[in-house]
């Protein structure tokens, strides 16, 4: 069994592709991971670490002595250091910064100013720059000689570093050698602002038809670019975050983080959900007297809560996606709400008939079936309402609905479910 | 409120970017969507439809009379028709195919042979081909004149259409005009197979350092290419599918599909979850006699089930991600299992102390607290075990764990939760 992993690893090491090695190191238990790390070629180590998820990489970084870390960061570029900085001792980072070239230090300091969700933080600086008054022939030669990937365009900057336009390699090739670039029509594109959100920036690149878009700061200085490759990487991370957020975890979570560390990370989410569960139990506790007299209510009550939870989470997921893609605004909220309530009522009626019949037959009592049916309709409809409103309200308050939406929603569907079912049961079924 | 949408829409129409128009049309209730559709310029309509999600686009396609559909598909290319075909009447598709150029028809027929999760189905055919024995100067001219996006490389094919290699624009520019390409070293890349999974293909492009990778069939014939832009689009769809699958929905789900249609789509998932809930209720029903005597059990039992469900879903989400990224194999499964069980036991002990104390104090009974604590430890540990094994077993049987994992897991944690808690309660607490 170990052989399979082993051969996979040796294959990857041979192909020497940092991204693949990173994926494989992440898939190893920590002991094996540290052992394999030794086999990674020195000139690949930095790229491999950058490609790894923060938590998995931390397990390696913590074992490296300071001189090794310093050597590793000897020729670090701005992008890599931005990615690693949070997992390194401050002194090591400061030391690496002082040893950078002035240019890279400048990029690093600029990128550090932007937040986690701003594209300015992640920019690529491997781009071809030419003076705004350059001639076509010179620009073409610079572009053809560059080894940067995705460099099918050159950016024109003036003496102050201000962005003046972009020109494609193909256009350059079609111009006479001595043609001044300031006299020709350039690529028809609007540079992105460094404060643009990562989501908007990746969508802009995807739809641009170009391999990369330039990014400028508020003063119009060229800060770097976002290539399709970077956009793909950032999109992957964005979706991973959303997927992990549904269970209160981080995108950077390591498959093999130490047990104690994992337990701590997960405990918070369990704690928050415990409060929800305690609230639901407290509601049930209000009906103790009823439950003693009509035990069928205790048997059936989880069904009411669970159907509401499922229906609500369907609506919630659809709405969270709409919010993330910028497809929900004041203008269509009411229409969405009435559609979702329509779906809730319809499914509520359909399932209440079925569940009511099952419950009635099970306990040989028509009234039990009717109480069950009524509670199901109410809870599924309330769930639809909450499924729309909870994420929208959270989003407006700047709280990530992908993370906290499901807890709030479950609280609503549990409390409403138990309250209506046990409440109706108390009124109708208690002899 | 409507004005906001309206101005957004007019802005998009002016920018005339099909992807943006598609996102906006999707965000409109169906009546408005059909109205706005009329405003989309005729030469943009096809691209807008292709960019829309299937269900949202279906709402438009269903209203178009046959002659309009035929006109729309007048110059359709293979990629667009592949995307639209499922939502169109067969006769319309057949008619469009006969009107295609021989070349496009050929691409269409080839793409149709591949499944939904194979990259061959989605390939881009806008690529620059040159004969394998071409001269550098000729190849360079063809490449510089092409209007295809991301064409920084030309593909060499022989007379039989077999793929013979790729060469970059930069390399071509550095060669003497008369240099035969078959005598120079070409780009160091392995073409992808058309049967490669979409996930593997997008990762290959992301890590290739190139703007696109060529794709061949089993005989080595060039079938098309996958560009970074296509990889980004397919990655987005892949993650959207996984996010929607957690609540039994499809990536193609429309925010504003008609109420009846939505209700039907969602009913299946509610039905499956009802079976789970009924099974849990049946387990509770076995303990009716106990519940009548010890009503505190009815009050507390949802907590046991819910804590197990939350803990299990954290493990499940981590494992589903690992499976999707190919990071889980025979070799590390045991290590993962023991780590997750470790986390489960640790969190189980920690929370059982807290919850046991709360329960004991609430009902003023030490034994109740102890039963609760024991049930919590058992259920969280079982949840960890199930969180690893359920997705792995489903995956091996070819069932998508992102879709069905959570239902199976909830069944386990509900049944085990109620069974241990009520079982222990019957043994210890019944007077």
Coordinates of N, CA, C and O in Angstrom, one line a residue, chain A residues 355-429:
Chain A
X355 N -46.3 12.9 4.7 CA -45.8 12.6 6.0 C -46.9 12.6 7.0 O -46.9 11.7 8.0
X356 N -48.0 13.4 6.8 CA -49.1 13.4 7.7 C -49.8 12.0 7.6 O -50.2 11.4 8.6
X357 N -49.9 11.4 6.4 CA -50.5 10.1 6.2 C -49.7 9.0 6.9 O -50.2 8.2 7.6
X358 N -48.4 9.1 6.7 CA -47.5 8.1 7.4 C -47.6 8.2 8.9 O -47.8 7.2 9.6
X359 N -47.6 9.4 9.4 CA -47.7 9.6 10.9 C -49.1 9.2 11.4 O -49.1 8.5 12.4
X360 N -50.1 9.5 10.7 CA -51.5 9.1 11.1 C -51.6 7.6 11.1 O -52.2 7.1 12.1
X361 N -51.1 6.9 10.1 CA -51.2 5.5 10.0 C -50.4 4.8 11.1 O -50.8 3.9 11.8
X362 N -49.1 5.4 11.3 CA -48.2 4.8 12.2 C -48.8 4.8 13.6 O -48.8 3.7 14.3
X363 N -49.4 5.9 14.1 CA -49.9 6.0 15.4 C -51.4 5.8 15.5 O -52.1 6.0 16.5
X364 N -52.0 5.4 14.3 CA -53.5 5.1 14.2 C -54.3 6.2 14.7 O -55.3 6.0 15.4
X365 N -53.9 7.5 14.4 CA -54.6 8.6 15.0 C -54.6 9.7 13.9 O -53.6 10.3 13.6
X366 N -55.8 10.1 13.5 CA -56.0 11.1 12.4 C -55.4 12.5 12.9 O -54.7 13.2 12.2
X367 N -55.7 12.8 14.2 CA -55.3 14.2 14.7 C -53.8 14.3 14.7 O -53.2 15.3 14.3
X368 N -53.0 13.2 15.0 CA -51.6 13.2 15.0 C -51.1 13.5 13.6 O -50.2 14.4 13.4
X369 N -51.7 12.9 12.6 CA -51.4 13.1 11.2 C -51.6 14.6 10.8 O -50.8 15.2 10.1
X370 N -52.7 15.1 11.3 CA -53.0 16.5 10.9 C -52.1 17.5 11.5 O -51.6 18.5 10.9
X371 N -51.7 17.3 12.8 CA -50.8 18.2 13.5 C -49.4 18.1 12.8 O -48.8 19.1 12.5
X372 N -49.0 16.9 12.4 CA -47.7 16.7 11.7 C -47.8 17.5 10.4 O -46.8 18.2 10.1
X373 N -48.8 17.3 9.6 CA -48.9 17.9 8.3 C -48.9 19.5 8.4 O -48.1 20.1 7.7
X374 N -49.6 20.0 9.4 CA -49.6 21.5 9.6 C -48.2 22.0 9.9 O -47.7 23.0 9.4
X375 N -47.5 21.3 10.8 CA -46.2 21.7 11.3 C -45.2 21.6 10.1 O -44.3 22.5 9.9
X376 N -45.3 20.6 9.2 CA -44.4 20.5 8.1 C -44.6 21.6 7.1 O -43.7 22.3 6.7
X377 N -45.9 22.0 6.8 CA -46.1 23.1 5.9 C -45.5 24.4 6.4 O -44.8 25.1 5.7
X378 N -45.8 24.6 7.7 CA -45.3 25.9 8.3 C -43.8 25.9 8.3 O -43.2 26.9 7.9
X379 N -43.2 24.8 8.7 CA -41.7 24.8 8.8 C -41.0 24.9 7.5 O -40.0 25.6 7.3
X380 N -41.5 24.2 6.5 CA -40.9 24.3 5.1 C -41.0 25.7 4.6 O -40.1 26.2 3.9
X381 N -42.2 26.3 4.8 CA -42.3 27.7 4.3 C -41.4 28.7 5.0 O -40.8 29.5 4.4
X382 N -41.4 28.6 6.3 CA -40.5 29.5 7.1 C -39.1 29.2 6.7 O -38.3 30.2 6.6
X383 N -38.7 28.0 6.4 CA -37.3 27.7 6.0 C -37.0 28.4 4.7 O -35.9 28.9 4.5
X384 N -38.0 28.4 3.7 CA -37.7 29.1 2.5 C -37.5 30.6 2.7 O -36.5 31.2 2.1
X385 N -38.3 31.2 3.5 CA -38.2 32.6 3.9 C -36.8 32.8 4.5 O -36.1 33.8 4.1
X386 N -36.4 32.0 5.5 CA -35.1 32.2 6.2 C -34.0 31.9 5.2 O -33.0 32.6 5.3
X387 N -34.2 31.0 4.3 CA -33.1 30.6 3.4 C -32.7 31.8 2.5 O -31.6 31.9 2.0
X388 N -33.7 32.7 2.2 CA -33.4 33.9 1.4 C -32.9 35.0 2.4 O -31.9 35.6 2.1
X389 N -33.6 35.3 3.4 CA -33.3 36.5 4.2 C -32.1 36.3 5.1 O -31.3 37.3 5.2
X390 N -31.8 35.1 5.6 CA -30.6 35.0 6.5 C -29.3 35.4 5.7 O -28.6 36.2 6.2
X391 N -29.0 34.8 4.6 CA -27.8 35.2 3.9 C -27.8 36.6 3.4 O -26.7 37.3 3.4
X392 N -28.9 37.1 3.0 CA -28.9 38.5 2.5 C -28.6 39.5 3.6 O -27.8 40.4 3.5
X393 N -29.3 39.2 4.8 CA -29.0 40.1 5.9 C -27.6 40.0 6.4 O -26.9 41.0 6.6
X394 N -27.1 38.8 6.5 CA -25.7 38.6 6.9 C -24.7 39.3 6.0 O -23.8 40.0 6.4
X395 N -25.0 39.2 4.7 CA -24.1 39.8 3.7 C -24.1 41.3 3.8 O -23.1 41.9 3.7
X396 N -25.3 41.9 4.0 CA -25.3 43.3 4.2 C -24.6 43.8 5.4 O -24.1 44.9 5.4
X397 N -24.5 43.0 6.4 CA -23.8 43.4 7.6 C -22.3 43.0 7.5 O -21.6 43.1 8.5
X398 N -21.9 42.5 6.3 CA -20.5 42.2 6.1 C -20.0 40.9 6.8 O -18.9 40.7 7.0
X399 N -21.0 40.0 7.1 CA -20.7 38.7 7.6 C -20.8 37.7 6.5 O -21.7 37.8 5.7
X400 N -19.8 36.8 6.4 CA -19.8 35.9 5.3 C -20.9 34.9 5.4 O -20.9 34.0 6.3
X401 N -21.9 34.9 4.5 CA -23.0 34.0 4.6 C -22.7 32.5 4.3 O -23.3 31.6 4.8
X402 N -21.5 32.3 3.6 CA -21.1 30.9 3.4 C -20.7 30.3 4.7 O -20.8 29.1 4.9
X403 N -20.1 31.1 5.6 CA -19.7 30.6 6.8 C -20.8 30.4 7.9 O -20.9 29.4 8.5
X404 N -21.5 31.5 8.1 CA -22.4 31.5 9.2 C -23.9 31.2 8.9 O -24.7 31.0 9.7
X405 N -24.2 31.2 7.5 CA -25.5 31.1 7.1 C -26.2 29.8 7.6 O -27.3 29.8 8.1
X406 N -25.5 28.7 7.5 CA -26.1 27.4 7.9 C -26.5 27.3 9.3 O -27.5 26.7 9.7
X407 N -25.6 27.9 10.2 CA -25.9 27.8 11.7 C -27.1 28.6 12.0 O -28.0 28.1 12.7
X408 N -27.2 29.8 11.5 CA -28.4 30.6 11.8 C -29.6 30.0 11.2 O -30.7 29.9 11.9
X409 N -29.5 29.5 10.0 CA -30.7 28.8 9.4 C -31.2 27.6 10.2 O -32.4 27.5 10.4
X410 N -30.2 26.8 10.6 CA -30.6 25.6 11.4 C -31.3 26.0 12.7 O -32.2 25.3 13.1
X411 N -30.8 27.1 13.3 CA -31.4 27.5 14.5 C -32.9 27.9 14.3 O -33.7 27.4 15.0
X412 N -33.1 28.6 13.2 CA -34.5 29.0 12.8 C -35.3 27.7 12.6 O -36.4 27.6 13.2
X413 N -34.9 26.8 11.7 CA -35.7 25.7 11.4 C -35.9 24.7 12.5 O -37.0 24.1 12.7
X414 N -34.9 24.6 13.4 CA -35.1 23.7 14.6 C -36.1 24.3 15.5 O -37.1 23.7 16.0
X415 N -35.9 25.6 15.9 CA -36.8 26.2 16.9 C -38.2 26.3 16.3 O -39.2 25.9 17.0
X416 N -38.4 26.8 15.1 CA -39.7 26.9 14.5 C -40.3 25.5 14.4 O -41.5 25.3 14.7
X417 N -39.5 24.5 14.0 CA -40.1 23.1 13.8 C -40.6 22.6 15.1 O -41.7 22.1 15.2
X418 N -39.7 22.6 16.2 CA -40.2 22.0 17.4 C -41.3 22.8 18.1 O -42.3 22.3 18.6
X419 N -41.2 24.2 17.9 CA -42.3 25.0 18.5 C -43.6 24.8 17.9 O -44.6 24.6 18.6
X420 N -43.7 24.8 16.5 CA -45.0 24.6 15.9 C -45.5 23.2 16.2 O -46.7 23.0 16.5
X421 N -44.7 22.2 16.0 CA -45.2 20.8 16.2 C -45.6 20.5 17.6 O -46.7 20.0 17.8
X422 N -44.8 20.9 18.6 CA -45.1 20.6 20.0 C -46.2 21.5 20.4 O -47.1 21.1 21.2
X423 N -46.2 22.8 19.9 CA -47.3 23.7 20.3 C -48.6 23.3 19.8 O -49.6 23.2 20.6
X424 N -48.7 22.9 18.5 CA -50.0 22.4 17.9 C -50.4 21.1 18.7 O -51.5 20.9 19.0
X425 N -49.4 20.3 18.9 CA -49.6 19.0 19.6 C -50.2 19.2 21.0 O -51.2 18.6 21.4
X426 N -49.7 20.3 21.7 CA -50.3 20.6 23.0 C -51.7 21.0 22.9 O -52.5 20.7 23.8
X427 N -52.0 21.8 21.9 CA -53.4 22.3 21.8 C -54.4 21.2 21.4 O -55.5 21.2 21.8
X428 N -53.9 20.4 20.4 CA -54.9 19.5 19.8 C -54.9 18.1 20.4 O -55.9 17.4 20.6
X429 N -53.7 17.6 20.8 CA -53.5 16.2 21.1 C -53.6 15.8 22.6 O -53.9 14.7 22.9

